[in-house]
CSV table of C-alpha atoms in Angstrom, one decimal:
chain,number,residue,atom,x,y,z
N,1,MET,CA,-16.8,42.2,-10.3
N,2,LYS,CA,-13.7,40.6,-9.5
N,3,LYS,CA,-15.8,37.5,-9.0
N,4,LYS,CA,-17.4,37.9,-12.6
N,5,ILE,CA,-14.7,38.5,-14.7
N,6,LEU,CA,-12.8,35.3,-12.8
N,7,PHE,CA,-15.5,33.6,-14.1
N,8,LEU,CA,-15.1,34.5,-17.9
N,9,LEU,CA,-12.0,34.2,-17.2
N,10,CYS,CA,-12.3,30.3,-16.3
N,11,LEU,CA,-14.6,29.6,-18.6
N,12,ALA,CA,-12.1,30.9,-21.7
N,13,GLY,CA,-10.1,28.4,-19.9
N,14,SER,CA,-12.2,25.5,-20.3
N,15,LEU,CA,-12.8,26.1,-23.5
N,16,GLY,CA,-9.6,26.8,-24.8
N,17,ALA,CA,-9.1,23.8,-22.1
N,18,ASN,CA,-11.5,21.2,-23.6
N,19,ALA,CA,-9.5,22.5,-27.7
N,20,GLN,CA,-6.2,21.8,-26.7
N,21,ASP,CA,-7.1,18.3,-26.0
N,22,GLY,CA,-9.2,17.7,-28.4
N,23,GLY,CA,-6.5,19.5,-31.4
N,24,GLU,CA,-8.2,19.0,-35.2
N,25,LYS,CA,-10.6,16.4,-33.9
N,26,ALA,CA,-12.9,18.5,-31.7
N,27,THR,CA,-13.7,20.9,-34.8
N,28,GLU,CA,-15.7,18.3,-36.8
N,29,LYS,CA,-19.3,17.0,-36.4
N,30,ASP,CA,-20.2,14.2,-33.7
N,31,THR,CA,-21.7,12.1,-36.6
N,32,ILE,CA,-23.0,9.6,-34.6
N,33,GLY,CA,-24.2,12.2,-31.5
N,34,PRO,CA,-27.3,14.1,-31.8
N,35,TRP,CA,-24.7,17.1,-30.1
N,36,PHE,CA,-22.3,19.7,-32.4
N,37,THR,CA,-20.4,21.6,-30.3
N,38,ASN,CA,-18.3,25.1,-31.8
N,39,GLY,CA,-16.4,28.2,-30.8
N,40,ASN,CA,-13.6,29.9,-30.2
N,41,ALA,CA,-12.0,32.1,-27.0
N,42,SER,CA,-10.1,34.3,-27.9
N,43,LEU,CA,-7.2,37.0,-25.6
N,44,LEU,CA,-6.5,40.4,-27.4
N,45,PHE,CA,-3.8,42.4,-26.2
N,46,ASN,CA,-2.4,45.7,-27.2
N,47,GLN,CA,0.3,47.9,-25.1
N,48,SER,CA,1.8,51.3,-25.8
N,49,THR,CA,4.9,53.2,-24.7
N,50,PHE,CA,5.6,56.4,-25.5
N,51,ASN,CA,9.2,58.4,-24.7
N,52,ASN,CA,10.2,61.7,-25.5
N,53,TRP,CA,8.0,61.5,-28.5
N,54,VAL,CA,7.5,64.6,-31.0
N,55,ALA,CA,4.6,63.5,-32.3
N,56,GLY,CA,2.3,62.5,-28.9
N,57,GLY,CA,0.7,60.3,-27.9
N,58,GLU,CA,-1.0,58.5,-24.6
N,59,ASN,CA,1.5,55.2,-22.9
N,60,ASN,CA,-1.7,52.4,-22.5
N,61,ILE,CA,-2.6,49.2,-21.4
N,62,SER,CA,-6.1,47.2,-23.0
N,63,GLY,CA,-7.0,43.2,-22.8
N,64,THR,CA,-10.0,41.8,-24.4
N,65,LEU,CA,-11.3,38.3,-23.9
N,66,GLY,CA,-13.8,36.8,-25.1
N,67,VAL,CA,-15.6,33.8,-26.1
N,68,ASN,CA,-18.1,32.9,-28.9
N,69,TYR,CA,-19.5,29.0,-29.0
N,70,ASP,CA,-22.2,27.3,-30.0
N,71,PHE,CA,-23.7,23.9,-29.2
N,72,ASN,CA,-27.4,22.4,-31.1
N,73,TYR,CA,-28.9,19.3,-30.5
N,74,LYS,CA,-30.6,17.8,-33.8
N,75,LYS,CA,-32.6,14.5,-33.1
N,76,GLY,CA,-35.0,13.1,-35.7
N,77,ASP,CA,-38.0,16.6,-36.1
N,78,TRP,CA,-36.2,17.7,-33.5
N,79,SER,CA,-33.0,20.9,-33.1
N,80,TRP,CA,-32.3,22.7,-30.5
N,81,ASP,CA,-29.8,25.4,-31.0
N,82,ASN,CA,-27.6,27.2,-28.5
N,83,LYS,CA,-25.2,30.1,-29.4
N,84,VAL,CA,-23.7,32.0,-25.9
N,85,ILE,CA,-21.0,35.0,-26.6
N,86,ALA,CA,-19.4,37.2,-24.1
N,87,SER,CA,-17.1,39.4,-24.1
N,88,TYR,CA,-14.7,42.0,-21.6
N,89,GLY,CA,-12.6,44.4,-22.1
N,90,ILE,CA,-10.7,47.2,-20.0
N,91,VAL,CA,-7.6,50.0,-20.9
N,92,LYS,CA,-6.1,52.0,-18.4
N,93,THR,CA,-4.5,55.2,-20.4
N,94,ARG,CA,-1.4,57.5,-17.9
N,95,THR,CA,-3.9,60.2,-18.2
N,96,SER,CA,-7.0,58.2,-16.6
N,97,SER,CA,-7.7,58.2,-13.6
N,98,PHE,CA,-9.8,55.4,-14.1
N,99,ALA,CA,-9.5,51.8,-16.0
N,100,LYS,CA,-12.2,52.0,-18.4
N,101,LYS,CA,-14.4,48.8,-20.5
N,102,THR,CA,-13.3,48.2,-23.5
N,103,ASP,CA,-16.3,46.0,-23.7
N,104,ASP,CA,-18.5,44.2,-21.7
N,105,ARG,CA,-21.6,41.6,-22.6
N,106,LEU,CA,-23.1,38.8,-22.2
N,107,GLU,CA,-26.2,37.5,-25.1
N,108,VAL,CA,-27.3,34.3,-25.1
N,109,ASN,CA,-29.8,33.0,-27.8
N,110,SER,CA,-31.3,29.3,-28.3
N,111,ILE,CA,-33.8,28.0,-30.6
N,112,LEU,CA,-35.8,25.1,-30.3
N,113,GLY,CA,-37.6,23.7,-32.8
N,114,LYS,CA,-40.1,20.3,-34.9
N,115,LYS,CA,-40.1,20.4,-38.2
N,116,ALA,CA,-43.1,20.7,-39.8
N,117,THR,CA,-42.4,20.1,-42.8
N,118,GLU,CA,-38.9,20.3,-44.6
N,119,ARG,CA,-37.0,23.4,-43.9
N,120,TRP,CA,-39.8,25.1,-41.9
N,121,SER,CA,-40.7,24.0,-37.7
N,122,TYR,CA,-42.8,25.2,-35.2
N,123,SER,CA,-40.2,27.4,-32.8
N,124,ALA,CA,-39.5,28.5,-29.9
N,125,PHE,CA,-37.5,31.3,-28.8
N,126,LEU,CA,-35.2,32.6,-25.9
N,127,ASN,CA,-32.6,35.4,-26.2
N,128,PHE,CA,-31.4,37.1,-23.4
N,129,ARG,CA,-28.3,40.3,-22.3
N,130,THR,CA,-27.0,42.0,-19.6
N,131,GLN,CA,-23.2,43.0,-18.8
N,132,PHE,CA,-21.1,41.7,-16.1
N,133,THR,CA,-20.3,44.4,-14.3
N,134,LYS,CA,-21.1,48.1,-14.2
N,135,GLY,CA,-21.1,51.5,-16.2
N,136,TYR,CA,-20.0,55.1,-15.5
N,137,ASN,CA,-21.0,58.0,-16.5
N,138,TYR,CA,-17.6,60.2,-17.2
N,139,SER,CA,-17.2,64.0,-16.4
N,140,ARG,CA,-14.4,66.0,-14.9
N,141,ASP,CA,-15.4,68.4,-12.0
N,142,GLU,CA,-14.1,71.9,-11.5
N,143,ASN,CA,-10.1,71.5,-11.4
N,144,GLY,CA,-10.7,69.4,-14.0
N,145,ALA,CA,-10.7,66.5,-12.5
N,146,GLU,CA,-12.1,63.0,-13.8
N,147,GLN,CA,-14.9,61.7,-12.0
N,148,ARG,CA,-17.2,58.9,-13.0
N,149,GLU,CA,-21.0,58.2,-11.3
N,150,GLU,CA,-22.4,54.6,-12.1
N,151,TYR,CA,-24.9,54.1,-14.1
N,152,THR,CA,-25.3,50.7,-14.6
N,153,ASN,CA,-24.7,47.2,-13.9
N,154,PHE,CA,-24.9,43.8,-14.4
N,155,LEU,CA,-28.9,42.8,-15.1
N,156,SER,CA,-29.6,46.4,-14.7
N,157,PRO,CA,-30.5,46.9,-17.7
N,158,GLY,CA,-30.7,42.6,-18.3
N,159,TYR,CA,-33.5,42.2,-21.5
N,160,LEU,CA,-35.1,38.6,-21.7
N,161,MET,CA,-37.7,38.2,-25.0
N,162,ILE,CA,-39.2,34.5,-25.0
N,163,GLY,CA,-41.8,33.4,-27.5
N,164,PRO,CA,-43.1,31.1,-29.9
N,165,GLY,CA,-43.2,31.3,-33.5
N,166,MET,CA,-42.0,29.9,-36.8
N,167,LEU,CA,-38.1,28.4,-37.8
N,168,TYR,CA,-37.2,28.2,-41.1
N,169,LYS,CA,-33.9,26.9,-41.5
N,170,ARG,CA,-31.2,25.5,-44.5
N,171,ASP,CA,-28.6,24.1,-42.3
N,172,GLU,CA,-26.9,25.5,-39.7
N,173,ASN,CA,-25.7,28.5,-41.0
N,174,PHE,CA,-28.3,29.4,-41.8
N,175,TYR,CA,-32.2,30.6,-40.1
N,176,PHE,CA,-34.3,32.8,-39.8
N,177,ASN,CA,-37.4,32.8,-36.7
N,178,LEU,CA,-40.7,34.8,-36.7
N,179,SER,CA,-42.2,34.8,-33.4
N,180,PRO,CA,-45.3,37.4,-33.9
N,181,ALA,CA,-46.5,36.8,-29.7
N,182,THR,CA,-42.8,37.3,-27.9
N,183,SER,CA,-42.4,38.5,-24.5
N,184,LYS,CA,-40.0,41.1,-23.2
N,185,PHE,CA,-39.2,41.7,-20.1
N,186,THR,CA,-36.5,44.8,-18.5
N,187,PHE,CA,-35.2,44.7,-15.4
N,188,VAL,CA,-32.8,47.2,-14.1
N,189,ASP,CA,-31.8,48.3,-10.7
N,190,ALA,CA,-35.0,49.8,-9.2
N,191,ASN,CA,-33.2,52.5,-6.7
N,192,SER,CA,-31.1,53.8,-10.3
N,193,THR,CA,-34.5,54.5,-12.3
N,194,LEU,CA,-35.5,57.9,-13.7
N,195,PRO,CA,-38.4,60.6,-13.8
N,196,ASP,CA,-40.8,59.8,-17.2
N,197,GLU,CA,-39.4,55.8,-18.1
N,198,ALA,CA,-35.8,57.5,-18.4
N,199,TYR,CA,-34.2,54.6,-17.5
N,200,PHE,CA,-34.3,52.7,-20.3
N,201,GLY,CA,-37.7,52.8,-20.1
N,202,VAL,CA,-39.0,51.0,-16.8
N,203,LYS,CA,-40.6,53.2,-14.9
N,204,GLU,CA,-39.2,54.7,-11.5
N,205,GLY,CA,-39.2,52.8,-8.2
N,206,GLU,CA,-39.9,49.8,-10.3
N,207,SER,CA,-37.8,47.2,-12.1
N,208,MET,CA,-39.0,46.1,-14.4
N,209,ARG,CA,-40.9,47.1,-18.2
N,210,TYR,CA,-42.9,44.1,-20.0
N,211,GLU,CA,-43.6,44.5,-23.7
N,212,LEU,CA,-45.4,42.5,-25.5
N,213,GLY,CA,-44.6,42.1,-29.5
N,214,PHE,CA,-43.3,41.2,-32.7
N,215,ASN,CA,-40.0,39.5,-33.2
N,216,ALA,CA,-38.4,38.0,-36.1
N,217,SER,CA,-34.7,37.3,-36.0
N,218,ALA,CA,-31.5,35.5,-38.3
N,219,TYR,CA,-28.4,33.7,-38.5
N,220,TYR,CA,-26.1,33.4,-41.7
N,221,LYS,CA,-22.9,32.2,-40.8
N,222,VAL,CA,-20.5,32.4,-44.5
N,223,VAL,CA,-17.1,31.7,-45.6
N,224,VAL,CA,-16.1,34.5,-47.5
N,225,LEU,CA,-12.4,33.5,-48.0
N,226,ALA,CA,-9.9,30.7,-47.2
N,227,ASN,CA,-10.4,30.6,-43.4
N,228,VAL,CA,-12.6,34.1,-43.4
N,229,THR,CA,-15.7,33.9,-41.6
N,230,PHE,CA,-17.9,36.1,-41.7
N,231,GLU,CA,-21.0,35.7,-38.9
N,232,ASN,CA,-24.4,37.9,-39.0
N,233,ILE,CA,-26.6,37.5,-36.1
N,234,LEU,CA,-29.7,40.4,-37.0
N,235,GLY,CA,-32.3,40.7,-34.7
N,236,LEU,CA,-35.9,43.4,-34.6
N,237,TYR,CA,-38.8,44.2,-32.1
N,238,SER,CA,-41.8,45.8,-32.7
N,239,ASN,CA,-43.8,46.6,-29.6
N,240,TYR,CA,-47.7,46.0,-29.5
N,241,LEU,CA,-48.1,48.1,-26.5
N,242,GLU,CA,-46.4,51.1,-27.1
N,243,ASP,CA,-44.4,53.3,-30.1
N,244,PRO,CA,-44.9,50.0,-32.5
N,245,GLN,CA,-43.8,51.6,-35.5
N,246,ASN,CA,-40.5,52.3,-33.7
N,247,VAL,CA,-38.6,48.9,-34.5
N,248,ASP,CA,-35.4,47.9,-32.4
N,249,ILE,CA,-32.6,46.7,-34.3
N,250,ASN,CA,-29.9,44.7,-33.0
N,251,TYR,CA,-26.9,43.8,-35.5
N,252,GLN,CA,-23.4,42.2,-34.8
N,253,LEU,CA,-20.6,41.0,-37.2
N,254,ASN,CA,-18.1,38.7,-36.1
N,255,VAL,CA,-15.5,38.2,-38.3
N,256,VAL,CA,-12.7,35.7,-37.6
N,257,MET,CA,-9.4,35.8,-40.2
N,258,ARG,CA,-7.4,32.8,-39.3
N,259,ILE,CA,-3.7,33.3,-39.6
N,260,ASN,CA,-2.8,29.9,-38.2
N,261,ARG,CA,-3.9,27.2,-35.4
N,262,TYR,CA,-4.0,29.5,-32.5
N,263,LEU,CA,-3.4,33.2,-34.1
N,264,THR,CA,-6.6,35.4,-35.7
N,265,THR,CA,-7.3,38.9,-36.4
N,266,ASN,CA,-10.6,39.5,-34.4
N,267,LEU,CA,-13.5,41.4,-35.4
N,268,SER,CA,-16.3,42.1,-34.1
N,269,PHE,CA,-19.3,44.9,-34.4
N,270,GLN,CA,-22.5,45.7,-32.9
N,271,MET,CA,-24.8,47.7,-34.0
N,272,ILE,CA,-28.7,48.2,-31.1
N,273,TYR,CA,-32.0,50.7,-32.2
N,274,ASP,CA,-33.6,51.1,-29.1
N,275,ASP,CA,-34.9,54.7,-27.6
N,276,ASN,CA,-35.8,53.3,-24.4
N,277,ALA,CA,-32.6,53.3,-24.0
N,278,TYR,CA,-30.8,55.9,-26.0
N,279,LYS,CA,-32.7,58.1,-28.4
N,280,GLY,CA,-29.5,56.9,-31.1
N,281,LEU,CA,-27.4,54.5,-32.6
N,282,GLN,CA,-25.4,53.0,-30.7
N,283,VAL,CA,-22.3,51.7,-31.6
N,284,ARG,CA,-19.8,48.9,-30.8
N,285,GLN,CA,-16.8,48.0,-32.7
N,286,VAL,CA,-13.9,46.2,-31.3
N,287,PHE,CA,-10.5,44.7,-33.5
N,288,GLY,CA,-7.5,43.3,-33.8
N,289,VAL,CA,-4.6,40.5,-33.4
N,290,ALA,CA,-5.5,37.2,-30.8
N,291,ALA,CA,-4.4,34.6,-29.1
N,292,ASN,CA,-7.0,32.0,-30.1
N,293,TYR,CA,-8.7,28.7,-29.5
N,294,GLY,CA,-11.0,27.3,-32.3
N,295,PHE,CA,-13.1,24.4,-30.4
């Protein structure tokens, strides 16, 4: 766990150092080279202390480190768009026996395109998702003491989707990809699987689930006000081999409201529906003021 947290800290630090070295020029597109990079690294921190506070309250400390980074290539008829989203956050309260995660994800999106018309391209895409550290189910024993049981971990689950398709791209801020023959792999720790495929749809004793289906993904980034950007990422997937009517949904909204060069207000919202993982809607939201580097 410490190694994975250290990796994320080092990644954010190196990106932040690049931003400092480059100054304002770091956000400008290189009009000579074929590569264009852009992104931000942020650190949200929150701490509350209460002493004889009659209205109530619980001492707590929390922090979230996040990286959102694009590195895109364009030359001639070829384009290659890549995005890395990584975040990790924890909170510790006085009455809890454990520090608990408030955020934990690693996601990589990549689309390779070969131009067919002005805005359409033949494409191949990749999407990879997992988490950095262990996840737990929490409960209390008969004496009221808090206890936890490991449920998830790095690459358990891990999701990989790949497939050919067609890419429509208006510009760097709006595009969508349609892939009618997408392979989806779900990786888990075989020792964590459960009967009746209750652990992320993987059969008991196995470490992988394979699906073949249709995937549609879209990206839209817009400046709604001065210094306020909304980034929307949507993924839809239907499995041809089992219950194609149960469409997996993964929607992300990342809002950055810039206060000055180093401070931003960040909102991260994610909504997932995947009946193999959970029979219902999963929602994650993180909001706060952050020390921020743009690069």
